[in-house]
Amino acid sequence: MSVFDDPGHFGRMWADRYDSPGNPDPGPAVDFLAERAGDGRVLELAVGTGRVALPLAARGVPVDGVEASPEMVAKLRAKPGGDGVPVTIGDMADVPVTGPYRLVYLVFNTLFNLVRAERQQDCLRNVARVLAPGGEFVVEAFVPDPAGFDRDEQVQMRSVTEDSATIRLHQYDRAAQTFVRQTITFDRDGVHLEPFAMRYCWPEQIDELAHRAGLRLVERYADWHRHPFDDTSTSHISVYRR
């Protein structure tokens, strides 16, 4: 199955490294989401290893999760409190739960892991389906920078040692707003491939997806600390309401 069509691909590849040092601190996201949730039920799409869901649940917020990768869920279950977060295995675009939820959220650019435009739309429509009246959908995503893909192809050297060499290649389809990234490592055991793909969107395009799903933008910030969003912002936290 192509990386473009396999919802569990990312989890199978990254489960063992997903919690490695250098990942963003989930604390500000947890603070923001706990305040929005109040005492209502919450759903995290692409819950992963529980980096956000577990500290949120530890505050008394009832959190459910959806995750395509059993490997990711196994990592979540092995953590303290991991057995207390119900997780449904499935494609986040289908939102395979019933709700209703006070809050649904997608963090760490995960909306863009749906690499077909129609599946991004499916996701928002299904989020609207499981939201309680007045419920909210929170999305964290980067703001695409065209300067970062000014050429259709890019090659980067990642590391070189006496025993191995790693390069990373990107190929962009600017019309489709997608890219395929291949990280290739050569070592004594052979050649190792790590494919990855995304479909990026500008904030106003996500607003349009939301509008079609019956959701409206009510707040937008540059980060979890609620700094104002403007033309210089490289990321956004967008809150949509049913």
Short mmCIF file of C-alpha atoms in Angstrom, two decimals:
data_model
loop_
_atom_site.label_atom_id
_atom_site.label_comp_id
_atom_site.label_asym_id
_atom_site.label_seq_id
_atom_site.Cartn_x
_atom_site.Cartn_y
_atom_site.Cartn_z
CA MET A 1 0.00 0.00 0.00
CA SER A 2 1.25 3.48 -0.88
CA VAL A 3 2.32 5.89 1.84
CA PHE A 4 -0.45 8.11 0.42
CA ASP A 5 -3.14 5.56 1.28
CA ASP A 6 -1.97 3.77 4.44
CA PRO A 7 -3.18 5.55 7.60
CA GLY A 8 -1.04 3.37 9.87
CA HIS A 9 2.22 3.93 8.01
CA PHE A 10 3.51 6.78 10.16
CA GLY A 11 2.84 4.94 13.41
CA ARG A 12 4.51 1.72 12.36
CA MET A 13 7.62 3.60 11.27
CA TRP A 14 7.92 6.03 14.17
CA ALA A 15 6.39 4.32 17.23
CA ASP A 16 9.77 3.38 18.70
CA ARG A 17 11.14 6.91 18.25
CA TYR A 18 8.07 9.07 18.71
CA ASP A 19 8.88 9.96 22.30
CA SER A 20 12.57 10.64 21.72
CA PRO A 21 14.13 13.84 23.11
CA GLY A 22 13.60 17.04 21.15
CA ASN A 23 9.84 16.78 20.66
CA PRO A 24 7.67 19.80 21.55
CA ASP A 25 6.67 20.23 25.19
CA PRO A 26 2.99 19.16 25.39
CA GLY A 27 2.38 21.30 28.50
CA PRO A 28 1.09 24.46 26.75
CA ALA A 29 -1.25 22.39 24.56
CA VAL A 30 -2.59 20.56 27.61
CA ASP A 31 -3.23 23.87 29.41
CA PHE A 32 -5.09 25.28 26.41
CA LEU A 33 -7.17 22.17 25.77
CA ALA A 34 -8.08 21.60 29.42
CA GLU A 35 -9.51 25.10 29.60
CA ARG A 36 -11.57 24.61 26.42
CA ALA A 37 -12.83 21.18 27.51
CA GLY A 38 -14.26 22.19 30.86
CA ASP A 39 -15.99 19.10 32.23
CA GLY A 40 -16.95 17.70 28.81
CA ARG A 41 -15.78 14.62 26.93
CA VAL A 42 -12.77 15.09 24.67
CA LEU A 43 -11.49 13.22 21.61
CA GLU A 44 -7.92 13.28 20.28
CA LEU A 45 -7.50 12.23 16.67
CA ALA A 46 -4.16 10.48 15.99
CA VAL A 47 -3.62 10.07 19.74
CA GLY A 48 -0.24 8.39 19.15
CA THR A 49 1.63 7.47 22.32
CA GLY A 50 -0.51 9.76 24.44
CA ARG A 51 1.87 12.71 24.73
CA VAL A 52 -1.09 15.09 25.06
CA ALA A 53 -3.95 12.75 26.00
CA LEU A 54 -2.30 11.28 29.11
CA PRO A 55 -1.46 14.55 30.91
CA LEU A 56 -4.89 15.88 29.90
CA ALA A 57 -6.57 12.80 31.38
CA ALA A 58 -4.43 13.17 34.51
CA ARG A 59 -6.19 16.51 35.09
CA GLY A 60 -9.53 14.72 35.23
CA VAL A 61 -10.58 15.42 31.62
CA PRO A 62 -12.30 12.33 30.11
CA VAL A 63 -10.26 11.70 26.94
CA ASP A 64 -10.90 9.18 24.16
CA GLY A 65 -8.51 8.58 21.27
CA VAL A 66 -8.46 7.44 17.67
CA GLU A 67 -5.24 5.96 16.29
CA ALA A 68 -4.46 4.01 13.11
CA SER A 69 -1.32 2.36 14.48
CA PRO A 70 -1.54 -0.48 17.04
CA GLU A 71 2.18 0.05 17.62
CA MET A 72 1.54 3.60 18.83
CA VAL A 73 -1.29 2.42 21.08
CA ALA A 74 0.95 -0.23 22.62
CA LYS A 75 3.39 2.53 23.61
CA LEU A 76 0.51 4.53 25.13
CA ARG A 77 -0.73 1.51 27.09
CA ALA A 78 2.74 0.94 28.57
CA LYS A 79 2.77 4.40 30.18
CA PRO A 80 1.32 5.26 33.59
CA GLY A 81 -2.40 5.90 33.13
CA GLY A 82 -2.33 4.45 29.62
CA ASP A 83 -5.04 1.90 30.38
CA GLY A 84 -7.40 4.70 31.35
CA VAL A 85 -7.66 6.28 27.89
CA PRO A 86 -10.08 4.42 25.58
CA VAL A 87 -8.62 4.21 22.06
CA THR A 88 -10.37 3.12 18.87
CA ILE A 89 -8.07 1.72 16.18
CA GLY A 90 -9.00 3.29 12.86
CA ASP A 91 -8.44 6.00 10.29
CA MET A 92 -8.78 9.46 11.86
CA ALA A 93 -10.51 10.74 8.71
CA ASP A 94 -13.40 8.40 9.47
CA VAL A 95 -13.60 9.50 13.15
CA PRO A 96 -14.83 5.97 13.99
CA VAL A 97 -16.58 6.88 17.27
CA THR A 98 -20.04 8.15 18.13
CA GLY A 99 -19.60 11.01 20.62
CA PRO A 100 -20.95 13.48 21.41
CA TYR A 101 -17.80 15.36 22.42
CA ARG A 102 -17.37 18.80 23.88
CA LEU A 103 -13.95 19.06 22.20
CA VAL A 104 -12.08 17.28 19.40
CA TYR A 105 -8.47 18.17 18.66
CA LEU A 106 -5.65 17.47 16.22
CA VAL A 107 -2.10 18.54 17.16
CA PHE A 108 1.44 18.43 15.73
CA ASN A 109 0.39 19.13 12.10
CA THR A 110 -1.39 15.78 11.98
CA LEU A 111 -4.20 17.00 9.74
CA PHE A 112 -1.60 17.18 6.97
CA ASN A 113 -0.85 13.46 7.37
CA LEU A 114 -4.10 12.96 5.45
CA VAL A 115 -2.51 13.32 2.04
CA ARG A 116 -5.66 13.29 -0.07
CA ALA A 117 -7.71 16.50 -0.17
CA GLU A 118 -10.94 14.53 0.01
CA ARG A 119 -9.81 12.73 3.17
CA GLN A 120 -9.04 16.04 4.88
CA GLN A 121 -12.60 17.10 4.06
CA ASP A 122 -13.93 13.75 5.30
CA CYS A 123 -12.13 14.30 8.58
CA LEU A 124 -13.74 17.67 9.26
CA ARG A 125 -17.19 16.47 8.23
CA ASN A 126 -16.89 13.52 10.61
CA VAL A 127 -15.58 15.74 13.40
CA ALA A 128 -18.70 17.90 13.02
CA ARG A 129 -20.80 14.72 13.22
CA VAL A 130 -19.47 13.75 16.67
CA LEU A 131 -19.34 17.23 18.21
CA ALA A 132 -22.00 18.20 20.70
CA PRO A 133 -23.96 21.35 19.81
CA GLY A 134 -21.60 24.25 20.46
CA GLY A 135 -18.67 21.82 20.61
CA GLU A 136 -15.24 22.86 19.36
CA PHE A 137 -12.55 21.47 17.07
CA VAL A 138 -8.98 22.62 17.72
CA VAL A 139 -6.30 22.27 15.03
CA GLU A 140 -2.58 22.93 15.40
CA ALA A 141 -0.69 23.24 12.11
CA PHE A 142 2.22 25.00 10.49
CA VAL A 143 1.71 27.82 8.01
CA PRO A 144 3.29 26.73 4.71
CA ASP A 145 6.26 28.83 3.59
CA PRO A 146 6.67 28.78 -0.21
CA ALA A 147 10.34 29.65 0.24
CA GLY A 148 10.80 26.22 1.72
CA PHE A 149 9.78 24.50 -1.50
CA ASP A 150 10.99 26.91 -4.15
CA ARG A 151 12.21 23.94 -6.17
CA ASP A 152 10.25 20.81 -7.01
CA GLU A 153 13.07 18.58 -5.75
CA GLN A 154 15.43 18.93 -2.78
CA VAL A 155 18.30 16.80 -1.54
CA GLN A 156 19.82 17.21 1.93
CA MET A 157 22.69 15.47 3.63
CA ARG A 158 21.60 14.33 7.10
CA SER A 159 24.64 12.54 8.51
CA VAL A 160 27.88 10.87 7.49
CA THR A 161 29.99 8.54 9.63
CA GLU A 162 32.60 5.90 8.92
CA ASP A 163 29.84 3.28 8.92
CA SER A 164 26.85 4.99 7.38
CA ALA A 165 25.51 7.91 5.39
CA THR A 166 21.98 9.36 5.44
CA ILE A 167 20.42 11.66 2.88
CA ARG A 168 16.91 13.09 2.68
CA LEU A 169 15.05 13.84 -0.55
CA HIS A 170 11.85 15.85 -1.04
CA GLN A 171 9.70 16.02 -4.11
CA TYR A 172 6.90 18.59 -4.18
CA ASP A 173 3.72 18.70 -6.18
CA ARG A 174 2.80 22.34 -5.70
CA ALA A 175 -0.48 22.03 -7.59
CA ALA A 176 -1.67 19.23 -5.29
CA GLN A 177 0.03 20.82 -2.23
CA THR A 178 1.75 17.54 -1.41
CA PHE A 179 5.27 16.35 -0.89
CA VAL A 180 6.94 12.97 -0.61
CA ARG A 181 10.01 12.73 1.58
CA GLN A 182 12.40 9.82 1.49
CA THR A 183 15.13 9.41 4.11
CA ILE A 184 17.74 6.95 2.85
CA THR A 185 20.44 5.41 5.01
CA PHE A 186 23.31 3.42 3.55
CA ASP A 187 25.24 1.22 5.98
CA ARG A 188 26.96 -2.16 6.22
CA ASP A 189 23.58 -3.91 6.28
CA GLY A 190 22.34 -2.33 3.08
CA VAL A 191 19.93 0.43 2.13
CA HIS A 192 17.14 1.56 4.47
CA LEU A 193 14.15 3.65 3.34
CA GLU A 194 11.86 5.84 5.48
CA PRO A 195 9.12 7.34 3.27
CA PHE A 196 6.81 10.09 4.50
CA ALA A 197 4.20 12.31 2.84
CA MET A 198 2.01 15.31 3.67
CA ARG A 199 -0.65 17.49 2.12
CA TYR A 200 -0.21 20.98 3.52
CA CYS A 201 -2.88 23.70 3.65
CA TRP A 202 -2.89 27.40 4.37
CA PRO A 203 -5.10 28.51 7.30
CA GLU A 204 -7.75 29.97 5.03
CA GLN A 205 -8.00 26.64 3.20
CA ILE A 206 -8.65 24.84 6.49
CA ASP A 207 -11.28 27.48 7.20
CA GLU A 208 -12.99 26.54 3.94
CA LEU A 209 -12.89 22.82 4.80
CA ALA A 210 -14.45 23.68 8.15
CA HIS A 211 -17.14 25.85 6.57
CA ARG A 212 -18.17 23.04 4.25
CA ALA A 213 -18.44 20.75 7.29
CA GLY A 214 -20.70 23.13 9.19
CA LEU A 215 -17.98 24.55 11.46
CA ARG A 216 -16.97 28.19 11.84
CA LEU A 217 -13.72 29.75 12.96
CA VAL A 218 -14.10 31.47 16.33
CA GLU A 219 -10.49 32.02 17.45
CA ARG A 220 -6.98 31.79 15.98
CA TYR A 221 -3.63 32.20 17.70
CA ALA A 222 0.01 31.93 16.69
CA ASP A 223 0.72 29.35 19.43
CA TRP A 224 -0.71 27.64 22.50
CA HIS A 225 0.18 30.69 24.60
CA ARG A 226 -2.43 32.70 22.65
CA HIS A 227 0.02 35.09 21.04
CA PRO A 228 -1.71 37.02 18.25
CA PHE A 229 -1.71 35.42 14.82
CA ASP A 230 -0.46 37.66 12.00
CA ASP A 231 1.30 37.55 8.64
CA THR A 232 4.61 36.61 10.27
CA SER A 233 3.24 33.59 12.16
CA THR A 234 4.75 30.24 11.22
CA SER A 235 2.07 28.16 12.93
CA HIS A 236 -1.50 28.53 14.11
CA ILE A 237 -3.92 27.20 16.70
CA SER A 238 -7.39 27.45 15.18
CA VAL A 239 -10.63 26.89 17.09
CA TYR A 240 -13.76 25.96 15.13
CA ARG A 241 -17.24 25.66 16.61
CA ARG A 242 -20.19 23.61 15.51
#
